[in-house]
Short mmCIF file of C-alpha atoms in Angstrom, two decimals:
data_model
loop_
_atom_site.label_atom_id
_atom_site.label_comp_id
_atom_site.label_asym_id
_atom_site.label_seq_id
_atom_site.Cartn_x
_atom_site.Cartn_y
_atom_site.Cartn_z
CA MET A 1 37.37 -65.50 -72.67
CA TRP A 2 39.85 -66.63 -70.05
CA ASN A 3 42.67 -66.05 -72.47
CA TRP A 4 43.59 -62.60 -71.22
CA PHE A 5 43.58 -63.91 -67.68
CA PHE A 6 46.25 -66.46 -68.47
CA GLN A 7 48.22 -63.99 -70.52
CA LEU A 8 48.17 -61.68 -67.57
CA ALA A 9 49.63 -64.49 -65.57
CA SER A 10 52.70 -64.65 -67.78
CA PRO A 11 55.49 -62.44 -66.40
CA LYS A 12 57.01 -62.03 -69.86
CA TRP A 13 53.78 -60.73 -71.37
CA PHE A 14 53.23 -58.42 -68.43
CA TYR A 15 56.76 -57.09 -68.65
CA THR A 16 56.49 -56.19 -72.33
CA ILE A 17 53.05 -54.63 -72.00
CA ALA A 18 54.05 -52.66 -68.91
CA ARG A 19 57.11 -51.39 -70.75
CA LYS A 20 54.97 -50.25 -73.67
CA VAL A 21 52.17 -48.51 -71.79
CA THR A 22 54.22 -46.89 -69.02
CA PRO A 23 55.46 -43.90 -71.08
CA TRP A 24 51.91 -43.05 -72.21
CA LEU A 25 50.52 -43.36 -68.72
CA SER A 26 53.36 -41.24 -67.39
CA VAL A 27 52.61 -38.42 -69.81
CA LEU A 28 48.96 -38.53 -68.83
CA MET A 29 49.88 -38.59 -65.15
CA TYR A 30 52.22 -35.59 -65.40
CA SER A 31 49.67 -33.49 -67.26
CA LEU A 32 46.83 -34.34 -64.87
CA MET A 33 49.06 -33.73 -61.88
CA LEU A 34 50.01 -30.33 -63.26
CA ALA A 35 46.41 -29.44 -64.06
CA GLY A 36 45.25 -30.53 -60.62
CA LEU A 37 47.99 -28.58 -58.86
CA VAL A 38 47.37 -25.40 -60.84
CA LEU A 39 43.61 -25.62 -60.35
CA GLY A 40 43.89 -26.54 -56.68
CA LEU A 41 46.62 -24.17 -55.61
CA ILE A 42 45.89 -21.15 -57.76
CA PHE A 43 42.38 -21.14 -59.17
CA SER A 44 40.20 -22.78 -56.54
CA PRO A 45 38.73 -20.48 -53.89
CA ALA A 46 39.59 -20.56 -50.20
CA ASP A 47 37.09 -22.09 -47.81
CA TYR A 48 34.96 -19.57 -45.95
CA GLN A 49 35.78 -21.22 -42.62
CA GLN A 50 39.18 -22.81 -43.06
CA GLY A 51 40.70 -20.29 -45.41
CA ASN A 52 43.55 -21.47 -47.58
CA THR A 53 44.33 -24.55 -45.50
CA VAL A 54 41.57 -26.22 -47.46
CA ARG A 55 44.09 -26.58 -50.28
CA ILE A 56 45.71 -29.37 -48.29
CA MET A 57 42.59 -31.34 -49.12
CA TYR A 58 43.68 -31.74 -52.75
CA ILE A 59 46.54 -33.97 -51.69
CA HIS A 60 45.27 -35.28 -48.37
CA ILE A 61 42.05 -36.86 -49.62
CA PRO A 62 43.64 -38.51 -52.68
CA ALA A 63 46.41 -39.93 -50.47
CA ALA A 64 43.93 -41.28 -47.94
CA TYR A 65 41.79 -42.71 -50.72
CA MET A 66 44.79 -44.41 -52.34
CA SER A 67 45.92 -45.86 -49.02
CA MET A 68 42.67 -47.80 -48.73
CA MET A 69 42.31 -48.70 -52.39
CA ILE A 70 45.83 -50.10 -52.54
CA TYR A 71 45.25 -52.29 -49.50
CA VAL A 72 42.20 -53.82 -51.16
CA ILE A 73 44.11 -54.35 -54.42
CA MET A 74 46.94 -55.93 -52.46
CA ALA A 75 44.57 -58.31 -50.71
CA VAL A 76 42.64 -59.22 -53.86
CA ALA A 77 45.87 -59.87 -55.77
CA GLY A 78 47.10 -61.98 -52.87
CA ALA A 79 43.87 -63.98 -52.88
CA ILE A 80 44.15 -64.60 -56.64
CA GLY A 81 47.72 -65.72 -56.07
CA LEU A 82 46.65 -68.13 -53.34
CA VAL A 83 43.69 -69.61 -55.19
CA TRP A 84 45.07 -69.90 -58.73
CA ARG A 85 48.72 -70.15 -57.68
CA MET A 86 49.51 -67.32 -60.03
CA LYS A 87 53.05 -65.94 -59.85
CA MET A 88 52.10 -62.57 -61.32
CA ALA A 89 49.38 -61.94 -58.73
CA HIS A 90 51.85 -62.37 -55.89
CA ILE A 91 54.28 -60.00 -57.58
CA VAL A 92 51.52 -57.39 -57.88
CA SER A 93 50.47 -57.88 -54.27
CA VAL A 94 53.98 -57.55 -52.91
CA SER A 95 54.81 -54.54 -55.09
CA CYS A 96 51.72 -52.71 -53.82
CA ALA A 97 52.81 -52.72 -50.19
CA SER A 98 55.44 -50.01 -50.06
CA ILE A 99 53.43 -47.63 -52.25
CA GLY A 100 50.38 -48.14 -50.05
CA ALA A 101 52.38 -47.65 -46.88
CA MET A 102 53.79 -44.43 -48.29
CA PHE A 103 50.33 -43.07 -49.11
CA THR A 104 49.11 -44.00 -45.64
CA ALA A 105 52.02 -42.19 -44.04
CA LEU A 106 51.44 -39.16 -46.28
CA ALA A 107 47.74 -39.11 -45.45
CA LEU A 108 48.59 -39.20 -41.74
CA LEU A 109 51.22 -36.48 -41.98
CA THR A 110 49.13 -34.13 -44.10
CA GLY A 111 46.13 -34.82 -41.86
CA ALA A 112 48.15 -33.94 -38.79
CA ILE A 113 49.51 -30.74 -40.34
CA TRP A 114 46.04 -29.81 -41.54
CA GLY A 115 44.78 -30.40 -38.01
CA LYS A 116 47.02 -27.74 -36.48
CA PRO A 117 45.31 -24.71 -38.05
CA THR A 118 41.81 -26.25 -38.05
CA TRP A 119 41.65 -28.08 -34.74
CA GLY A 120 44.47 -26.25 -33.00
CA THR A 121 46.48 -29.43 -32.45
CA TYR A 122 48.55 -31.74 -34.60
CA TRP A 123 46.97 -34.93 -33.47
CA VAL A 124 43.49 -35.74 -32.28
CA TRP A 125 42.26 -39.27 -31.77
CA ASP A 126 39.75 -38.67 -34.48
CA ALA A 127 38.14 -41.77 -35.93
CA ARG A 128 39.62 -41.29 -39.38
CA LEU A 129 43.12 -40.48 -38.22
CA THR A 130 43.07 -43.44 -35.84
CA SER A 131 41.86 -45.86 -38.53
CA GLU A 132 44.54 -44.57 -40.85
CA LEU A 133 47.17 -45.15 -38.18
CA ILE A 134 46.00 -48.73 -37.75
CA LEU A 135 46.07 -49.17 -41.52
CA LEU A 136 49.71 -48.09 -41.43
CA PHE A 137 50.37 -50.79 -38.82
CA LEU A 138 48.74 -53.36 -41.09
CA TYR A 139 50.93 -52.31 -44.03
CA LEU A 140 54.06 -52.43 -41.89
CA GLY A 141 53.09 -55.88 -40.64
CA PHE A 142 52.64 -57.08 -44.21
CA MET A 143 56.04 -55.76 -45.27
CA ALA A 144 57.78 -57.07 -42.16
CA LEU A 145 56.26 -60.52 -42.59
CA HIS A 146 57.21 -60.69 -46.25
CA SER A 147 60.81 -59.75 -45.58
CA ALA A 148 61.07 -62.13 -42.62
CA TYR A 149 60.77 -65.23 -44.79
CA ASP A 150 63.84 -66.47 -46.63
CA ASP A 151 61.85 -68.46 -49.15
CA LYS A 152 60.06 -66.13 -51.56
CA LYS A 153 57.20 -68.49 -52.30
CA ALA A 154 56.38 -68.98 -48.64
CA ALA A 155 56.75 -65.24 -48.09
CA ASP A 156 54.25 -64.52 -50.86
CA LYS A 157 51.69 -66.93 -49.52
CA ALA A 158 52.07 -65.95 -45.89
CA SER A 159 51.73 -62.25 -46.60
CA ALA A 160 48.75 -62.90 -48.86
CA VAL A 161 47.00 -64.66 -45.97
CA LEU A 162 47.82 -61.73 -43.72
CA ALA A 163 46.49 -59.23 -46.27
CA LEU A 164 43.24 -61.19 -46.51
CA VAL A 165 42.84 -61.33 -42.74
CA GLY A 166 43.52 -57.61 -42.68
CA VAL A 167 40.96 -56.81 -45.34
CA VAL A 168 38.27 -58.70 -43.44
CA ASN A 169 39.25 -56.83 -40.30
CA ILE A 170 39.45 -53.32 -41.71
CA PRO A 171 35.67 -52.69 -41.71
CA ILE A 172 35.41 -54.07 -38.18
CA ILE A 173 38.33 -51.97 -37.00
CA HIS A 174 36.92 -48.92 -38.71
CA PHE A 175 33.49 -49.45 -37.20
CA SER A 176 34.87 -49.96 -33.71
CA VAL A 177 37.13 -46.94 -33.91
CA GLU A 178 34.27 -44.80 -35.16
CA TRP A 179 32.05 -46.00 -32.33
CA TRP A 180 34.80 -45.48 -29.76
CA ASN A 181 35.41 -42.01 -31.10
CA THR A 182 31.82 -40.85 -30.80
CA LEU A 183 31.86 -42.20 -27.24
CA HIS A 184 34.94 -40.22 -26.29
CA GLN A 185 34.32 -37.18 -28.44
CA GLY A 186 35.69 -34.17 -26.58
CA ALA A 187 33.31 -31.25 -26.30
CA THR A 188 35.87 -28.74 -27.51
CA LEU A 189 36.49 -30.47 -30.78
CA SER A 190 34.03 -29.44 -33.42
CA LYS A 191 34.18 -31.88 -36.27
CA LEU A 192 34.78 -30.65 -39.76
CA GLU A 193 31.50 -30.20 -41.45
CA LYS A 194 31.18 -31.50 -44.92
CA PRO A 195 29.13 -29.04 -46.92
CA SER A 196 28.26 -29.91 -50.46
CA MET A 197 31.40 -29.03 -52.31
CA ASP A 198 31.54 -26.27 -54.84
CA THR A 199 32.48 -27.37 -58.36
CA SER A 200 35.51 -25.08 -58.31
CA MET A 201 36.84 -27.26 -55.50
CA LEU A 202 35.43 -30.55 -56.71
CA TRP A 203 37.20 -30.48 -60.06
CA PRO A 204 40.76 -30.12 -58.79
CA LEU A 205 40.02 -32.82 -56.20
CA LEU A 206 38.74 -35.27 -58.79
CA ILE A 207 41.64 -34.53 -61.14
CA MET A 208 44.11 -35.09 -58.34
CA ILE A 209 42.47 -38.40 -57.43
CA VAL A 210 42.82 -39.63 -61.00
CA ALA A 211 46.39 -38.33 -61.16
CA PHE A 212 47.25 -40.18 -57.95
CA LYS A 213 45.73 -43.35 -59.36
CA LEU A 214 47.86 -43.02 -62.47
CA TYR A 215 50.91 -42.37 -60.31
CA PHE A 216 50.16 -45.58 -58.47
CA VAL A 217 49.83 -47.58 -61.68
CA VAL A 218 53.02 -46.18 -63.19
CA THR A 219 55.06 -46.68 -60.01
CA LEU A 220 53.58 -50.13 -59.56
CA PHE A 221 54.54 -51.08 -63.12
CA HIS A 222 58.12 -49.95 -62.54
CA LYS A 223 58.30 -51.95 -59.34
CA ILE A 224 56.72 -54.99 -60.93
CA ARG A 225 59.20 -54.93 -63.79
CA GLY A 226 62.10 -54.87 -61.38
CA GLU A 227 60.59 -57.70 -59.39
CA ILE A 228 59.85 -59.81 -62.48
CA LEU A 229 63.45 -59.59 -63.64
CA LEU A 230 64.77 -60.84 -60.31
CA ARG A 231 62.28 -63.65 -60.00
CA GLU A 232 62.55 -64.86 -63.58
CA LYS A 233 66.32 -64.76 -63.74
CA GLN A 234 66.46 -68.32 -65.06
CA ALA A 235 64.09 -67.61 -67.95
CA SER A 236 65.68 -67.32 -71.37
CA TRP A 237 63.86 -64.10 -72.26
CA VAL A 238 65.32 -62.35 -69.23
CA LYS A 239 68.80 -63.56 -70.13
CA LYS A 240 68.33 -62.24 -73.63
CA LEU A 241 66.98 -58.94 -72.35
CA VAL A 242 69.92 -58.46 -70.02
CA ALA A 243 72.39 -59.35 -72.75
CA ASP A 244 70.72 -56.93 -75.18
CA SER A 245 70.68 -54.07 -72.71
CA LYS A 246 74.43 -54.37 -72.24
CA GLN A 247 75.20 -53.28 -75.77
CA MET B 1 34.78 -84.50 -32.82
CA LYS B 2 36.90 -87.46 -31.73
CA ASN B 3 39.97 -85.83 -33.20
CA PHE B 4 39.08 -82.57 -31.49
CA ASN B 5 38.87 -84.24 -28.08
CA ARG B 6 42.09 -86.10 -28.67
CA ILE B 7 44.03 -82.98 -29.56
CA VAL B 8 42.59 -81.05 -26.63
CA THR B 9 43.37 -83.76 -24.07
CA ARG B 10 46.85 -84.15 -25.50
CA GLU B 11 47.53 -80.42 -25.26
CA LEU B 12 46.18 -80.23 -21.74
CA SER B 13 48.20 -83.19 -20.52
CA VAL B 14 51.37 -81.70 -21.98
CA VAL B 15 50.65 -78.41 -20.30
CA PHE B 16 49.89 -79.83 -16.89
CA ARG B 17 53.11 -81.78 -16.94
CA SER B 18 55.20 -78.64 -17.36
CA GLN B 19 53.32 -75.89 -15.64
CA SER B 20 55.30 -72.94 -16.97
CA GLU B 21 52.97 -72.33 -19.89
CA PHE B 22 50.14 -72.09 -17.45
CA VAL B 23 51.83 -70.01 -14.78
CA TYR B 24 53.93 -67.51 -16.75
CA PRO B 25 51.14 -65.62 -18.55
CA LEU B 26 49.16 -65.47 -15.34
CA ALA B 27 52.11 -64.13 -13.39
CA PHE B 28 52.73 -61.65 -16.19
CA PHE B 29 49.12 -60.49 -16.03
CA ILE B 30 49.24 -59.92 -12.28
CA MET B 31 52.59 -58.18 -12.33
CA VAL B 32 51.83 -55.87 -15.25
CA THR B 33 48.56 -54.74 -13.72
CA SER B 34 50.23 -54.11 -10.36
CA MET B 35 52.77 -51.85 -12.05
CA PHE B 36 50.08 -49.33 -12.92
CA PRO B 37 49.24 -48.07 -9.42
CA LEU B 38 52.97 -47.63 -8.92
CA ALA B 39 53.45 -45.82 -12.22
CA VAL B 40 50.28 -43.73 -12.37
CA THR B 41 48.77 -43.15 -8.95
CA PRO B 42 47.53 -45.13 -5.95
CA GLU B 43 44.55 -42.78 -5.69
CA PRO B 44 41.44 -45.04 -5.65
CA ALA B 45 39.16 -43.00 -7.93
CA GLN B 46 41.81 -42.65 -10.60
CA LEU B 47 42.70 -46.33 -10.37
CA ALA B 48 39.09 -47.27 -10.97
CA PHE B 49 39.12 -44.95 -13.96
CA ILE B 50 42.08 -46.61 -15.66
CA ALA B 51 41.26 -50.14 -14.48
CA PRO B 52 39.25 -51.31 -17.55
CA GLY B 53 42.00 -50.32 -19.93
CA VAL B 54 44.74 -51.75 -17.76
CA ILE B 55 43.03 -55.11 -17.34
CA TRP B 56 42.37 -55.45 -21.06
CA VAL B 57 45.79 -54.39 -22.28
CA ALA B 58 47.46 -56.71 -19.79
CA ALA B 59 45.17 -59.56 -20.87
CA LEU B 60 46.03 -58.98 -24.55
CA LEU B 61 49.72 -59.02 -23.86
CA SER B 62 49.74 -62.09 -21.66
CA LEU B 63 47.71 -64.03 -24.22
CA LEU B 64 50.16 -62.92 -26.88
CA LEU B 65 52.99 -64.22 -24.72
CA SER B 66 51.38 -67.60 -24.31
CA LEU B 67 51.01 -68.27 -28.04
CA ASN B 68 54.62 -69.05 -28.82
CA ALA B 69 55.03 -71.75 -26.22
CA PHE B 70 51.78 -73.26 -27.34
CA TYR B 71 52.57 -73.74 -30.99
CA GLN B 72 56.31 -73.80 -31.40
CA SER B 73 57.18 -77.22 -30.00
CA ASP B 74 54.56 -78.90 -32.16
CA PHE B 75 56.05 -77.31 -35.24
CA GLN B 76 59.56 -78.28 -34.36
CA ASP B 77 58.96 -81.92 -33.48
CA GLY B 78 56.80 -82.42 -36.57
CA SER B 79 53.69 -83.55 -34.74
CA LEU B 80 51.55 -80.99 -36.57
CA GLU B 81 52.79 -82.26 -39.90
CA GLN B 82 52.02 -85.79 -38.83
CA MET B 83 48.47 -84.89 -37.85
CA LEU B 84 47.94 -83.20 -41.20
CA LEU B 85 49.34 -86.24 -43.02
CA ALA B 86 47.01 -88.47 -41.03
CA GLY B 87 44.13 -86.56 -42.61
CA VAL B 88 43.03 -84.40 -39.71
CA SER B 89 41.75 -81.14 -41.15
CA GLY B 90 43.91 -78.11 -40.46
CA SER B 91 41.10 -75.93 -39.20
CA LEU B 92 40.08 -78.62 -36.72
CA ILE B 93 43.61 -78.74 -35.36
CA ILE B 94 43.59 -74.96 -34.98
CA LEU B 95 40.20 -75.00 -33.32
CA ALA B 96 41.31 -77.64 -30.83
CA LYS B 97 44.62 -75.94 -30.09
CA ALA B 98 42.99 -72.55 -29.69
CA PHE B 99 40.46 -74.10 -27.33
CA ALA B 100 43.20 -75.71 -25.27
CA ASN B 101 45.12 -72.44 -25.34
CA TRP B 102 42.08 -70.67 -23.97
CA ILE B 103 41.55 -73.23 -21.21
CA VAL B 104 45.16 -72.95 -20.16
CA THR B 105 45.70 -69.20 -20.51
CA GLY B 106 42.42 -67.41 -21.12
CA LEU B 107 40.32 -69.05 -18.42
CA PRO B 108 42.84 -68.41 -15.59
CA LEU B 109 42.91 -64.76 -16.67
CA VAL B 110 39.14 -64.60 -16.46
CA LEU B 111 39.21 -66.15 -13.00
CA ILE B 112 41.96 -63.95 -11.64
CA ALA B 113 40.57 -60.73 -13.13
CA PRO B 114 38.16 -59.97 -10.23
CA ILE B 115 41.07 -60.00 -7.79
CA ILE B 116 42.94 -57.55 -9.99
CA GLY B 117 39.72 -55.54 -10.21
CA VAL B 118 39.59 -55.30 -6.42
CA LEU B 119 43.22 -54.21 -6.32
CA LEU B 120 42.40 -51.50 -8.86
CA ASN B 121 39.35 -50.44 -6.87
CA LEU B 122 36.69 -51.51 -9.38
CA GLU B 123 33.19 -51.79 -7.97
CA LEU B 124 31.54 -55.15 -7.65
CA GLN B 125 29.28 -54.83 -10.69
CA ALA B 126 31.98 -53.46 -12.96
CA ASN B 127 34.21 -56.23 -11.72
CA MET B 128 31.69 -58.89 -12.65
CA ILE B 129 31.22 -57.29 -16.08
CA ALA B 130 34.98 -57.24 -16.56
CA MET B 131 34.98 -60.96 -15.90
CA LEU B 132 32.11 -61.54 -18.30
CA ALA B 133 33.68 -59.40 -21.02
CA LEU B 134 36.96 -61.27 -20.65
CA LEU B 135 35.05 -64.54 -20.82
CA ILE B 136 33.53 -63.58 -24.17
CA GLY B 137 36.53 -61.69 -25.51
CA THR B 138 39.52 -63.88 -24.72
CA PRO B 139 38.48 -66.82 -26.96
CA SER B 140 38.52 -64.43 -29.93
CA LEU B 141 41.99 -63.32 -28.91
CA CYS B 142 43.15 -66.95 -28.90
CA LEU B 143 41.66 -67.54 -32.35
CA ILE B 144 43.07 -64.39 -33.94
CA GLY B 145 46.38 -64.98 -32.21
CA ALA B 146 46.45 -68.45 -33.79
CA ILE B 147 46.59 -66.83 -37.23
CA GLY B 148 49.52 -64.66 -36.24
CA ILE B 149 51.52 -67.36 -34.54
CA ASN B 150 51.05 -69.78 -37.43
CA LEU B 151 52.37 -67.16 -39.83
CA THR B 152 55.47 -66.47 -37.75
CA VAL B 153 56.24 -69.74 -35.99
CA GLY B 154 58.83 -70.93 -38.51
CA LEU B 155 60.77 -67.66 -38.41
CA ARG B 156 63.92 -67.03 -36.44
CA ASN B 157 62.79 -63.98 -34.49
CA GLY B 158 59.06 -64.23 -34.87
CA GLY B 159 58.25 -62.93 -31.39
CA VAL B 160 58.29 -59.19 -32.07
CA LEU B 161 56.85 -59.73 -35.53
CA LEU B 162 53.92 -61.62 -34.00
CA THR B 163 53.14 -58.62 -31.83
CA LEU B 164 53.31 -56.32 -34.84
CA LEU B 165 50.93 -58.48 -36.85
CA VAL B 166 48.39 -59.35 -34.21
CA LEU B 167 47.94 -56.26 -32.05
CA PRO B 168 46.16 -54.20 -34.76
CA LEU B 169 43.73 -57.08 -35.21
CA PHE B 170 43.03 -57.12 -31.46
CA ILE B 171 41.91 -53.48 -31.45
CA PRO B 172 38.13 -54.01 -31.84
CA ILE B 173 38.09 -56.50 -28.97
CA LEU B 174 40.12 -54.14 -26.83
CA ILE B 175 37.78 -51.24 -27.56
CA PHE B 176 34.55 -53.05 -26.83
CA GLY B 177 35.93 -55.06 -23.92
CA ALA B 178 37.31 -52.06 -22.09
CA SER B 179 34.26 -50.00 -22.92
CA ALA B 180 31.87 -52.58 -21.47
CA VAL B 181 33.71 -52.40 -18.15
CA GLU B 182 33.82 -48.63 -18.27
CA ALA B 183 30.09 -48.40 -18.99
CA ALA B 184 29.34 -50.74 -16.10
CA SER B 185 31.52 -48.72 -13.72
CA ILE B 186 29.60 -45.51 -14.42
CA GLY B 187 26.24 -47.25 -14.32
CA LYS B 188 25.48 -47.15 -18.04
CA ASN B 189 24.09 -49.88 -20.21
CA TYR B 190 26.80 -52.33 -21.29
CA SER B 191 24.82 -55.04 -23.08
CA GLY B 192 25.57 -53.59 -26.52
CA GLN B 193 29.31 -53.92 -26.05
CA LEU B 194 28.94 -57.49 -24.80
CA ALA B 195 26.74 -58.35 -27.79
CA ILE B 196 29.37 -57.01 -30.19
CA LEU B 197 32.07 -59.00 -28.39
CA ALA B 198 29.91 -62.08 -28.86
CA ALA B 199 29.44 -61.26 -32.55
CA ILE B 200 33.20 -60.92 -32.95
CA LEU B 201 33.64 -64.27 -31.25
CA ILE B 202 31.22 -65.94 -33.65
CA LEU B 203 32.91 -64.32 -36.63
CA SER B 204 36.38 -65.38 -35.49
CA LEU B 205 35.12 -68.90 -34.79
CA MET B 206 33.91 -69.10 -38.38
CA LEU B 207 36.84 -67.48 -40.18
CA ALA B 208 40.00 -67.61 -38.08
CA PRO B 209 40.48 -71.41 -38.15
CA PHE B 210 40.63 -71.39 -41.95
CA ALA B 211 43.11 -68.53 -42.13
CA ALA B 212 45.23 -70.05 -39.38
CA ALA B 213 45.15 -73.47 -41.06
CA ALA B 214 46.29 -71.93 -44.35
CA ALA B 215 49.08 -70.18 -42.44
CA MET B 216 50.02 -73.43 -40.72
CA LYS B 217 50.38 -75.22 -44.04
CA ILE B 218 52.58 -72.44 -45.41
CA SER B 219 54.81 -72.58 -42.34
CA ILE B 220 55.14 -76.35 -42.53
CA ASP B 221 56.11 -76.44 -46.19
CA MET C 1 45.86 -14.45 -61.68
CA GLY C 2 43.50 -17.00 -60.26
CA TYR C 3 42.34 -16.62 -56.69
CA PHE C 4 45.33 -14.66 -55.44
CA ASP C 5 46.12 -11.02 -56.06
CA SER C 6 49.88 -11.33 -56.11
CA PHE C 7 52.65 -13.88 -55.90
CA ASN C 8 53.28 -12.90 -52.30
CA ASP C 9 49.67 -13.63 -51.48
CA PHE C 10 50.08 -17.01 -53.07
CA ILE C 11 53.09 -17.88 -50.92
CA HIS C 12 51.51 -16.42 -47.80
CA MET C 13 48.16 -18.22 -48.25
CA GLY C 14 46.39 -15.90 -45.85
CA GLY C 15 48.71 -16.79 -42.98
CA HIS C 16 48.49 -20.52 -43.53
CA GLY C 17 51.32 -20.75 -46.03
CA PHE C 18 53.52 -22.76 -43.68
CA TYR C 19 50.99 -25.58 -43.25
CA VAL C 20 49.95 -25.73 -46.89
CA TRP C 21 53.46 -25.67 -48.31
CA LEU C 22 54.76 -28.10 -45.71
CA CYS C 23 52.08 -30.60 -46.74
CA TYR C 24 52.82 -30.21 -50.42
CA ALA C 25 56.55 -30.53 -49.77
CA ILE C 26 56.14 -33.72 -47.76
CA VAL C 27 53.88 -35.31 -50.34
CA PHE C 28 56.21 -34.23 -53.13
CA ILE C 29 59.28 -35.70 -51.44
CA GLY C 30 57.50 -38.94 -50.58
CA MET C 31 56.01 -39.53 -54.00
CA VAL C 32 59.10 -38.54 -55.98
CA SER C 33 61.45 -40.70 -53.92
CA GLN C 34 59.11 -43.69 -54.17
CA PHE C 35 58.84 -43.14 -57.91
CA VAL C 36 62.57 -42.78 -58.51
CA LEU C 37 63.34 -45.85 -56.42
CA ALA C 38 60.79 -47.87 -58.37
CA LYS C 39 62.11 -46.63 -61.68
CA LEU C 40 65.70 -47.39 -60.77
CA SER C 41 64.89 -50.88 -59.52
CA ALA C 42 64.41 -52.28 -63.02
CA LYS C 43 67.71 -50.78 -64.18
CA LYS C 44 69.54 -51.81 -61.06
CA ASN C 45 68.23 -55.33 -61.34
CA ILE C 46 69.39 -55.62 -64.97
CA LYS C 47 72.89 -54.69 -63.80
CA LEU C 48 72.66 -57.16 -60.92
CA LEU C 49 71.54 -59.91 -63.24
CA SER C 50 74.27 -59.32 -65.80
CA GLN C 51 76.83 -59.75 -63.01
CA TYR C 52 75.00 -62.81 -61.79
CA TYR C 53 75.02 -64.40 -65.25
CA ARG C 54 78.71 -63.65 -65.71
CA ARG C 55 79.55 -65.25 -62.38
CA ALA C 56 77.38 -68.26 -63.13
CA ALA C 57 79.08 -68.68 -66.51
CA ALA C 58 82.51 -68.37 -64.92
CA ARG C 59 81.64 -70.97 -62.32
CA LYS C 60 80.46 -73.34 -65.00
CA LYS C 61 83.62 -72.82 -66.98
CA SER C 62 85.95 -73.48 -64.05
CA GLN C 63 83.97 -76.56 -63.19
CA ALA C 64 84.31 -77.82 -66.74
CA ASN C 65 88.08 -77.19 -66.58
CA ASN C 66 88.35 -79.11 -63.32
CA ASP C 67 86.49 -82.05 -64.74
CA SER C 68 88.69 -82.43 -67.80
#
């Protein structure tokens, strides 16, 4: 039963599998992305209050969702790497960071732009925006810490510890920011209400979420493959692979 | 427990021999807070309004400043490694060092805070609550800071990085600490905020030593 | 077609075209650049490694020559 677990731990096995499945996943990702965009931009109705700005939702919510999911994956992979001393887990954890940071930044930017027509201002210290900003700080800290170490092994372990500390803290930070926000809620700012969503809007949203997940997996696999090659440069299979690719 | 006492007394004796560790953060705290009336306004009502935030942000930063001096020399002269080799558990070392750190840096901040409060025109009750909130909140800052410093202590320019790593983790304490003082100054109930600060302290007492000890071992290797 | 009456309507988005299209453009640029960088990294690293192996082999060779 544990066989797959140990196979997963082998960089060579992971590299070959990732190479095989990536094209298929990419095709699926492109088609879902296209379907989601067409449904969201063209076929879904405008919101009765927000008008067409609601279409920003189809990229904003998936990006925000990915930013949190990736942090958890990063922390879990880091924990596996720490506990079972698994090389592959650290590679996964480290490769997650820049994708997660990008999604966080995108969620913040789209949220801010969305805020202008709905709230009348680019930035409000809304609980969700603020939490997202802090999440971006956590990602940047992770990346900065990892690049600060010269020794890769120490870098992996140190950033894994940081990711774990972060993941314990995120609920506390989120709770405190939410609490702080309700305390300081300005009277002029009416919060977005969340009515039960119409299926014509729900479908494009769900499709986009799945498409973003696939995008994450495909990009992550590319990154992981690059990282594996560098880290396993002394392995004979990498030498062979490099020699073969030259011809 | 014996080890704990030994580490604490050792830390304290080192600190009291060279008083800079003890004096610098305190001086920093006083000077930063006295910049605010100059920068914002000397108007008493407004000062009282910003006082909770100013006191807490200044306290965060001066504790952050104190961390480096507290951990770096022990890393460099190998005494931490020796303690670990002698079989003292890492989390106990962290606990003892964080405690000593708090005695040396956190406690003076707590004691000086009422004077700052008077300078910033806080009322007596709010001032006392500020002191109480700092008393409950600063130990958590020392514990969480211990994680950050142990991750960065072996690095060449860890100072800025430490700030980047630790400040986001300080946010809940900042929010509830400042809000307790604010609630007290406008005559609202503040016990909830203090209770949450206490809960955070308990949580960091339970978890932070392990994380910091793991970080310490990574930095030593 | 779809929700909009004309292509102009679609671009205009009821006056909110700027915000909507700006968001989509930013997300597009971010995701595509991240994707391309990731995809190139494997190729780039293969090139890096082939140079690295050649240099390592050359070093070994010159060392062997020095020894003899």
